[in-house]
Amino acid sequence: MTTINTVDELNNFIRNSGNNRKSIGFIPTMGALHEGHLSLIQRAKAENDVVIVSVFVNPKQFTNSDDLKRYPRTLERDAALIEKYADVLFAPDAEEMYPHGSEVNVDVGTLGKVSEGVYRPGHFNGMATVVLKLFNMISPTRAYFGKKDYQQYLIVQQMVRDLNLDVEIIGGETVRAPSGLALSSRNMRLSREEQEKATVIYRALCHGKQMIQKGKTNVGKVLNGIKEILTQEPSWKTEYIEIRSIKDFSEVANVDSSVVVLIAGYLGEVRLIDNMEVTHSLL
Ligand code: AMP
């Protein structure tokens, strides 16, 4: 595996990596890598000739400067973790990605203004801007995104459709700790005890899914059931609980098609999100 820090070097690698028919699998990340990232990287390795992983903590997608400052940075450890699977680790700094004078940004439209977008205005535009830049630098055949960030996954798919990008977007299932807690780089900021407390999110999602599977189709009732579980953990502060259509991410009043249940909030100082699909075949 080669670590590359500049766009010029990356261009050279892409140009010299043999003929254009080689497929490239690309996994954009912000580092502090864990098994969730690894599952995407391993899948990319199985499905492509070349695997490129980027590690870039993208300032444009942070709405809170403190959150940006505290985001874990563990590049050496990340490199060791993915060495077996990746051909290139692309780890530019902010000046390399946004040289002085960069001004043009992607606007992802309405999908960026709901759910996470309400609490993190501008987040998805910043995310899409960096993802588009990385796609342009790498020209991947396939790019891998986790369903842990469900809205992000849908927005990237929409960007690919709307801007006619020539890349296949693959969604990977959420990888969880044995406790059910979704793996996240932000979990590093939680103590062991807090990580245990954060499992309330998973229990609440499972409860919501069970209610729907047992035939509760009224969204209000399902949301109340989920709230009841979440209030059992005093350290958890809910930001939102939503049930949205898997197809177009619209909010549903009745669960009669495949949906995703989404939860966001704070465990102490750390913001966590998670979701669970309830697909039609399970209803
Ligand atoms: P991040 O480094 O948090 O920006 O995440 C990089 C990619 O890894 C995104 O596509 C995430 O959705 C994905 N990812 C993060 N956590 C998980 C997880 N627990 N399971 C599956 N994919 C994940």
mmCIF file of C-alpha atoms and ligand atoms in Angstrom:
data_model
loop_
_atom_site.group_PDB
_atom_site.id
_atom_site.type_symbol
_atom_site.label_atom_id
_atom_site.label_comp_id
_atom_site.label_asym_id
_atom_site.label_seq_id
_atom_site.Cartn_x
_atom_site.Cartn_y
_atom_site.Cartn_z
ATOM 1 C CA MET A 1 0.000 0.000 0.000
ATOM 2 C CA THR A 2 1.247 3.488 -0.852
ATOM 3 C CA THR A 3 0.287 6.539 1.151
ATOM 4 C CA ILE A 4 -0.271 9.593 -1.019
ATOM 5 C CA ASN A 5 -0.737 13.128 0.287
ATOM 6 C CA THR A 6 -1.039 15.255 -2.840
ATOM 7 C CA VAL A 7 -3.432 15.414 -5.775
ATOM 8 C CA ASP A 8 -0.488 15.412 -8.236
ATOM 9 C CA GLU A 9 0.867 12.149 -6.819
ATOM 10 C CA LEU A 10 -2.621 10.668 -6.889
ATOM 11 C CA ASN A 11 -3.005 11.641 -10.570
ATOM 12 C CA ASN A 12 0.342 9.987 -11.299
ATOM 13 C CA PHE A 13 -0.715 6.799 -9.571
ATOM 14 C CA ILE A 14 -4.020 6.660 -11.479
ATOM 15 C CA ARG A 15 -2.237 7.359 -14.791
ATOM 16 C CA ASN A 16 0.437 4.721 -14.151
ATOM 17 C CA SER A 17 -1.767 2.041 -12.657
ATOM 18 C CA GLY A 18 -1.946 0.143 -15.926
ATOM 19 C CA ASN A 19 -4.630 0.176 -18.530
ATOM 20 C CA ASN A 20 -7.933 1.962 -18.052
ATOM 21 C CA ARG A 21 -9.847 -1.263 -17.970
ATOM 22 C CA LYS A 22 -8.691 -1.915 -14.420
ATOM 23 C CA SER A 23 -11.597 -1.388 -12.059
ATOM 24 C CA ILE A 24 -11.106 0.961 -9.114
ATOM 25 C CA GLY A 25 -13.015 0.593 -5.846
ATOM 26 C CA PHE A 26 -13.035 3.753 -3.729
ATOM 27 C CA ILE A 27 -13.960 4.233 -0.067
ATOM 28 C CA PRO A 28 -14.064 7.824 1.201
ATOM 29 C CA THR A 29 -13.627 8.120 4.989
ATOM 30 C CA MET A 30 -12.703 10.587 7.696
ATOM 31 C CA GLY A 31 -10.349 8.127 9.352
ATOM 32 C CA ALA A 32 -10.304 6.653 12.878
ATOM 33 C CA LEU A 33 -11.088 3.487 10.988
ATOM 34 C CA HIS A 34 -12.993 0.570 12.497
ATOM 35 C CA GLU A 35 -14.670 -2.663 11.382
ATOM 36 C CA GLY A 36 -17.485 -0.691 9.707
ATOM 37 C CA HIS A 37 -15.009 0.962 7.343
ATOM 38 C CA LEU A 38 -13.129 -2.330 6.963
ATOM 39 C CA SER A 39 -16.267 -4.135 5.790
ATOM 40 C CA LEU A 40 -16.551 -1.626 2.915
ATOM 41 C CA ILE A 41 -12.827 -1.851 2.125
ATOM 42 C CA GLN A 42 -12.858 -5.669 2.118
ATOM 43 C CA ARG A 43 -15.881 -5.715 -0.164
ATOM 44 C CA ALA A 44 -14.148 -3.270 -2.515
ATOM 45 C CA LYS A 45 -11.100 -5.539 -2.578
ATOM 46 C CA ALA A 46 -13.261 -8.508 -3.577
ATOM 47 C CA GLU A 47 -15.012 -6.557 -6.348
ATOM 48 C CA ASN A 48 -12.226 -4.440 -7.922
ATOM 49 C CA ASP A 49 -8.664 -4.629 -9.268
ATOM 50 C CA VAL A 50 -7.461 -1.567 -7.350
ATOM 51 C CA VAL A 51 -8.664 -0.236 -3.975
ATOM 52 C CA ILE A 52 -8.239 3.396 -2.925
ATOM 53 C CA VAL A 53 -9.187 4.633 0.559
ATOM 54 C CA SER A 54 -9.227 8.336 1.387
ATOM 55 C CA VAL A 55 -8.825 9.700 4.899
ATOM 56 C CA PHE A 56 -9.776 13.350 5.083
ATOM 57 C CA VAL A 57 -11.539 15.135 7.935
ATOM 58 C CA ASN A 58 -13.495 17.488 5.706
ATOM 59 C CA PRO A 59 -13.901 20.905 7.364
ATOM 60 C CA LYS A 60 -16.680 21.835 4.923
ATOM 61 C CA GLN A 61 -19.053 19.241 6.369
ATOM 62 C CA PHE A 62 -18.692 20.230 10.020
ATOM 63 C CA THR A 63 -21.225 22.692 11.359
ATOM 64 C CA ASN A 64 -19.557 22.877 14.753
ATOM 65 C CA SER A 65 -15.890 23.908 14.960
ATOM 66 C CA ASP A 66 -15.463 22.134 18.298
ATOM 67 C CA ASP A 67 -16.691 18.871 16.750
ATOM 68 C CA LEU A 68 -14.130 19.322 13.934
ATOM 69 C CA LYS A 69 -11.338 19.963 16.439
ATOM 70 C CA ARG A 70 -12.248 16.913 18.520
ATOM 71 C CA TYR A 71 -12.736 14.506 15.628
ATOM 72 C CA PRO A 72 -10.295 11.616 16.255
ATOM 73 C CA ARG A 73 -7.219 11.508 14.010
ATOM 74 C CA THR A 74 -5.294 8.212 14.000
ATOM 75 C CA LEU A 75 -3.614 8.078 10.577
ATOM 76 C CA GLU A 76 -0.772 5.703 11.454
ATOM 77 C CA ARG A 77 -3.133 3.205 13.000
ATOM 78 C CA ASP A 78 -5.519 3.592 10.050
ATOM 79 C CA ALA A 79 -2.722 2.836 7.587
ATOM 80 C CA ALA A 80 -1.731 -0.331 9.464
ATOM 81 C CA LEU A 81 -5.355 -1.499 9.598
ATOM 82 C CA ILE A 82 -6.022 -1.278 5.858
ATOM 83 C CA GLU A 83 -2.564 -2.198 4.538
ATOM 84 C CA LYS A 84 -3.639 -5.723 3.596
ATOM 85 C CA TYR A 85 -6.635 -4.579 1.566
ATOM 86 C CA ALA A 86 -5.919 -1.177 0.030
ATOM 87 C CA ASP A 87 -3.478 -0.210 -2.731
ATOM 88 C CA VAL A 88 -3.545 3.499 -1.940
ATOM 89 C CA LEU A 89 -4.273 5.509 1.172
ATOM 90 C CA PHE A 90 -4.988 9.065 0.041
ATOM 91 C CA ALA A 91 -4.562 11.429 2.996
ATOM 92 C CA PRO A 92 -4.433 15.061 1.852
ATOM 93 C CA ASP A 93 -4.520 18.047 4.187
ATOM 94 C CA ALA A 94 -7.158 20.791 4.017
ATOM 95 C CA GLU A 95 -4.969 23.151 1.956
ATOM 96 C CA GLU A 96 -4.390 20.394 -0.614
ATOM 97 C CA MET A 97 -8.137 19.729 -0.944
ATOM 98 C CA TYR A 98 -9.224 23.365 -0.827
ATOM 99 C CA PRO A 99 -6.344 25.483 -2.113
ATOM 100 C CA HIS A 100 -6.683 29.172 -1.425
ATOM 101 C CA GLY A 101 -9.414 30.568 -3.633
ATOM 102 C CA SER A 102 -11.655 27.451 -3.869
ATOM 103 C CA GLU A 103 -15.216 28.718 -4.078
ATOM 104 C CA VAL A 104 -17.497 26.335 -5.968
ATOM 105 C CA ASN A 105 -19.660 23.972 -3.919
ATOM 106 C CA VAL A 106 -22.283 21.313 -4.609
ATOM 107 C CA ASP A 107 -25.869 22.070 -3.558
ATOM 108 C CA VAL A 108 -27.662 18.785 -2.911
ATOM 109 C CA GLY A 109 -31.154 20.328 -2.827
ATOM 110 C CA THR A 110 -34.113 19.308 -0.676
ATOM 111 C CA LEU A 111 -32.746 15.974 0.536
ATOM 112 C CA GLY A 112 -30.010 17.891 2.313
ATOM 113 C CA LYS A 113 -32.455 20.005 4.291
ATOM 114 C CA VAL A 114 -34.404 17.320 6.184
ATOM 115 C CA SER A 115 -33.452 14.993 9.082
ATOM 116 C CA GLU A 116 -29.723 15.475 9.662
ATOM 117 C CA GLY A 117 -29.886 18.575 7.453
ATOM 118 C CA VAL A 118 -32.138 20.357 9.950
ATOM 119 C CA TYR A 119 -29.580 19.959 12.737
ATOM 120 C CA ARG A 120 -26.474 20.244 10.581
ATOM 121 C CA PRO A 121 -27.265 22.904 7.955
ATOM 122 C CA GLY A 122 -24.775 22.806 5.084
ATOM 123 C CA HIS A 123 -23.383 19.437 6.178
ATOM 124 C CA PHE A 124 -24.521 17.509 3.111
ATOM 125 C CA ASN A 125 -23.429 20.226 0.672
ATOM 126 C CA GLY A 126 -19.960 20.042 2.227
ATOM 127 C CA MET A 127 -19.982 16.240 2.113
ATOM 128 C CA ALA A 128 -21.124 16.165 -1.525
ATOM 129 C CA THR A 129 -18.526 18.762 -2.531
ATOM 130 C CA VAL A 130 -15.643 16.694 -1.190
ATOM 131 C CA VAL A 131 -17.065 13.423 -2.542
ATOM 132 C CA LEU A 132 -17.445 14.938 -6.032
ATOM 133 C CA LYS A 133 -13.880 16.284 -5.903
ATOM 134 C CA LEU A 134 -12.582 12.859 -4.849
ATOM 135 C CA PHE A 135 -14.617 11.141 -7.602
ATOM 136 C CA ASN A 136 -13.084 13.542 -10.146
ATOM 137 C CA MET A 137 -9.550 12.841 -8.885
ATOM 138 C CA ILE A 138 -9.959 9.059 -8.793
ATOM 139 C CA SER A 139 -12.604 8.165 -11.442
ATOM 140 C CA PRO A 140 -13.648 5.097 -9.445
ATOM 141 C CA THR A 141 -15.623 2.266 -11.025
ATOM 142 C CA ARG A 142 -17.444 1.690 -7.735
ATOM 143 C CA ALA A 143 -17.663 3.770 -4.566
ATOM 144 C CA TYR A 144 -18.695 2.290 -1.228
ATOM 145 C CA PHE A 145 -20.848 4.014 1.394
ATOM 146 C CA GLY A 146 -22.240 2.686 4.676
ATOM 147 C CA LYS A 147 -25.965 2.641 5.354
ATOM 148 C CA LYS A 148 -25.047 3.758 8.879
ATOM 149 C CA ASP A 149 -25.194 7.228 7.282
ATOM 150 C CA TYR A 150 -28.393 6.462 5.425
ATOM 151 C CA GLN A 151 -29.214 9.971 4.253
ATOM 152 C CA GLN A 152 -25.654 10.451 3.010
ATOM 153 C CA TYR A 153 -25.924 7.221 1.009
ATOM 154 C CA LEU A 154 -29.172 8.408 -0.631
ATOM 155 C CA ILE A 155 -27.786 11.885 -1.344
ATOM 156 C CA VAL A 156 -24.665 10.487 -3.008
ATOM 157 C CA GLN A 157 -26.889 8.289 -5.186
ATOM 158 C CA GLN A 158 -28.956 11.342 -6.122
ATOM 159 C CA MET A 159 -25.830 13.360 -6.954
ATOM 160 C CA VAL A 160 -24.602 10.552 -9.220
ATOM 161 C CA ARG A 161 -27.968 10.494 -11.046
ATOM 162 C CA ASP A 162 -28.411 14.254 -11.267
ATOM 163 C CA LEU A 163 -24.861 15.056 -12.380
ATOM 164 C CA ASN A 164 -24.469 11.965 -14.617
ATOM 165 C CA LEU A 165 -21.423 10.700 -12.774
ATOM 166 C CA ASP A 166 -19.976 7.478 -14.130
ATOM 167 C CA VAL A 167 -19.634 5.537 -10.891
ATOM 168 C CA GLU A 168 -21.622 2.749 -9.261
ATOM 169 C CA ILE A 169 -22.638 3.467 -5.660
ATOM 170 C CA ILE A 170 -22.642 0.442 -3.379
ATOM 171 C CA GLY A 171 -24.305 0.529 0.059
ATOM 172 C CA GLY A 172 -22.831 -1.576 2.876
ATOM 173 C CA GLU A 173 -24.833 -2.771 5.871
ATOM 174 C CA THR A 174 -24.174 -1.184 9.268
ATOM 175 C CA VAL A 175 -21.577 -3.046 11.305
ATOM 176 C CA ARG A 176 -22.351 -3.198 15.040
ATOM 177 C CA ALA A 177 -20.522 -4.095 18.239
ATOM 178 C CA PRO A 178 -21.792 -7.296 19.907
ATOM 179 C CA SER A 179 -23.835 -4.972 22.172
ATOM 180 C CA GLY A 180 -25.722 -3.653 19.130
ATOM 181 C CA LEU A 181 -24.061 -0.223 19.209
ATOM 182 C CA ALA A 182 -23.328 0.880 15.633
ATOM 183 C CA LEU A 183 -19.577 1.279 15.149
ATOM 184 C CA SER A 184 -18.617 4.909 14.712
ATOM 185 C CA SER A 185 -15.391 6.879 14.930
ATOM 186 C CA ARG A 186 -17.189 9.074 17.462
ATOM 187 C CA ASN A 187 -17.545 6.088 19.843
ATOM 188 C CA MET A 188 -13.851 6.652 20.667
ATOM 189 C CA ARG A 189 -14.950 9.720 22.577
ATOM 190 C CA LEU A 190 -17.266 7.644 24.793
ATOM 191 C CA SER A 191 -16.111 5.883 27.965
ATOM 192 C CA ARG A 192 -16.839 2.162 28.297
ATOM 193 C CA GLU A 193 -19.771 3.012 30.527
ATOM 194 C CA GLU A 194 -21.117 5.557 28.046
ATOM 195 C CA GLN A 195 -20.789 3.039 25.212
ATOM 196 C CA GLU A 196 -22.958 0.678 27.245
ATOM 197 C CA LYS A 197 -25.514 3.461 27.793
ATOM 198 C CA ALA A 198 -25.520 4.267 24.060
ATOM 199 C CA THR A 199 -26.866 0.781 23.289
ATOM 200 C CA VAL A 200 -30.271 2.248 24.154
ATOM 201 C CA ILE A 201 -30.382 3.522 20.538
ATOM 202 C CA TYR A 202 -30.137 -0.011 19.182
ATOM 203 C CA ARG A 203 -32.740 -1.314 21.641
ATOM 204 C CA ALA A 204 -35.104 1.493 20.625
ATOM 205 C CA LEU A 205 -34.608 0.753 16.904
ATOM 206 C CA CYS A 206 -35.221 -2.970 17.452
ATOM 207 C CA HIS A 207 -38.358 -2.162 19.428
ATOM 208 C CA GLY A 208 -39.661 0.082 16.624
ATOM 209 C CA LYS A 209 -38.935 -2.591 14.040
ATOM 210 C CA GLN A 210 -40.736 -5.226 16.118
ATOM 211 C CA MET A 211 -43.785 -2.998 16.559
ATOM 212 C CA ILE A 212 -43.997 -2.480 12.796
ATOM 213 C CA GLN A 213 -43.509 -6.178 12.103
ATOM 214 C CA LYS A 214 -46.286 -7.014 14.556
ATOM 215 C CA GLY A 215 -48.646 -4.878 12.494
ATOM 216 C CA LYS A 216 -48.509 -1.409 14.118
ATOM 217 C CA THR A 217 -48.716 0.859 11.090
ATOM 218 C CA ASN A 218 -49.540 4.146 12.814
ATOM 219 C CA VAL A 219 -46.306 6.122 12.858
ATOM 220 C CA GLY A 220 -47.293 8.156 15.935
ATOM 221 C CA LYS A 221 -47.718 4.992 17.974
ATOM 222 C CA VAL A 222 -44.446 3.486 16.783
ATOM 223 C CA LEU A 223 -42.602 6.738 17.570
ATOM 224 C CA ASN A 224 -44.098 6.751 21.078
ATOM 225 C CA GLY A 225 -42.945 3.171 21.622
ATOM 226 C CA ILE A 226 -39.425 4.130 20.560
ATOM 227 C CA LYS A 227 -39.455 7.227 22.795
ATOM 228 C CA GLU A 228 -40.432 5.125 25.785
ATOM 229 C CA ILE A 229 -37.313 2.985 25.381
ATOM 230 C CA LEU A 230 -35.053 5.994 24.859
ATOM 231 C CA THR A 231 -36.289 7.737 28.006
ATOM 232 C CA GLN A 232 -35.125 4.721 30.045
ATOM 233 C CA GLU A 233 -31.572 6.073 29.618
ATOM 234 C CA PRO A 234 -31.241 9.460 31.368
ATOM 235 C CA SER A 235 -27.879 10.248 29.716
ATOM 236 C CA TRP A 236 -29.458 10.095 26.241
ATOM 237 C CA LYS A 237 -30.933 13.271 24.733
ATOM 238 C CA THR A 238 -32.942 12.675 21.571
ATOM 239 C CA GLU A 239 -32.625 15.148 18.718
ATOM 240 C CA TYR A 240 -35.015 13.398 16.349
ATOM 241 C CA ILE A 241 -36.751 10.091 15.709
ATOM 242 C CA GLU A 242 -38.186 9.726 12.222
ATOM 243 C CA ILE A 243 -39.699 7.084 10.008
ATOM 244 C CA ARG A 244 -39.067 7.667 6.316
ATOM 245 C CA SER A 245 -39.704 5.872 3.062
ATOM 246 C CA ILE A 246 -36.718 3.939 1.738
ATOM 247 C CA LYS A 247 -37.676 4.963 -1.799
ATOM 248 C CA ASP A 248 -37.701 8.751 -1.639
ATOM 249 C CA PHE A 249 -36.928 9.515 2.037
ATOM 250 C CA SER A 250 -40.326 11.202 2.484
ATOM 251 C CA GLU A 251 -41.848 11.049 5.987
ATOM 252 C CA VAL A 252 -44.635 8.484 6.148
ATOM 253 C CA ALA A 253 -47.840 8.736 8.188
ATOM 254 C CA ASN A 254 -48.530 5.020 7.891
ATOM 255 C CA VAL A 255 -46.042 2.210 7.600
ATOM 256 C CA ASP A 256 -47.345 0.298 4.598
ATOM 257 C CA SER A 257 -44.153 0.134 2.563
ATOM 258 C CA SER A 258 -40.432 -0.303 3.236
ATOM 259 C CA VAL A 259 -39.150 2.314 5.651
ATOM 260 C CA VAL A 260 -36.084 3.337 7.580
ATOM 261 C CA VAL A 261 -36.328 4.307 11.254
ATOM 262 C CA LEU A 262 -33.777 7.006 12.107
ATOM 263 C CA ILE A 263 -32.572 8.211 15.515
ATOM 264 C CA ALA A 264 -30.153 11.034 16.336
ATOM 265 C CA GLY A 265 -29.115 12.604 19.612
ATOM 266 C CA TYR A 266 -26.460 13.054 22.239
ATOM 267 C CA LEU A 267 -24.906 10.698 24.748
ATOM 268 C CA GLY A 268 -23.253 13.254 26.995
ATOM 269 C CA GLU A 269 -21.309 15.525 24.643
ATOM 270 C CA VAL A 270 -21.097 13.101 21.753
ATOM 271 C CA ARG A 271 -23.603 13.207 18.911
ATOM 272 C CA LEU A 272 -24.626 9.773 17.616
ATOM 273 C CA ILE A 273 -26.895 8.640 14.768
ATOM 274 C CA ASP A 274 -28.225 5.237 13.852
ATOM 275 C CA ASN A 275 -31.006 3.733 11.757
ATOM 276 C CA MET A 276 -32.693 0.472 10.872
ATOM 277 C CA GLU A 277 -34.459 -0.548 7.696
ATOM 278 C CA VAL A 278 -37.791 -2.336 7.915
ATOM 279 C CA THR A 279 -38.214 -3.704 4.422
ATOM 280 C CA HIS A 280 -41.492 -4.696 2.838
ATOM 281 C CA SER A 281 -40.648 -8.387 2.861
ATOM 282 C CA LEU A 282 -40.481 -8.223 6.669
ATOM 283 C CA LEU A 283 -43.849 -6.477 7.041
HETATM 284 P P1 AMP B 1 -16.815 8.259 8.074
HETATM 285 O O1 AMP B 1 -15.379 7.995 8.257
HETATM 286 O O2 AMP B 1 -17.601 8.286 9.348
HETATM 287 O O3 AMP B 1 -17.079 9.439 7.180
HETATM 288 O O4 AMP B 1 -17.395 7.005 7.299
HETATM 289 C C1 AMP B 1 -16.856 6.587 6.060
HETATM 290 C C2 AMP B 1 -17.771 5.559 5.468
HETATM 291 O O5 AMP B 1 -17.880 4.445 6.337
HETATM 292 C C3 AMP B 1 -19.202 6.109 5.275
HETATM 293 O O6 AMP B 1 -19.726 5.646 4.049
HETATM 294 C C4 AMP B 1 -19.927 5.537 6.457
HETATM 295 O O7 AMP B 1 -21.305 5.378 6.237
HETATM 296 C C5 AMP B 1 -19.248 4.185 6.598
HETATM 297 N N1 AMP B 1 -19.446 3.659 7.956
HETATM 298 C C6 AMP B 1 -19.197 4.291 9.133
HETATM 299 N N2 AMP B 1 -19.559 3.523 10.172
HETATM 300 C C7 AMP B 1 -20.056 2.370 9.651
HETATM 301 C C8 AMP B 1 -20.595 1.170 10.212
HETATM 302 N N3 AMP B 1 -20.725 0.996 11.527
HETATM 303 N N4 AMP B 1 -21.008 0.193 9.356
HETATM 304 C C9 AMP B 1 -20.903 0.366 8.014
HETATM 305 N N5 AMP B 1 -20.394 1.456 7.427
HETATM 306 C C10 AMP B 1 -19.973 2.451 8.229
#
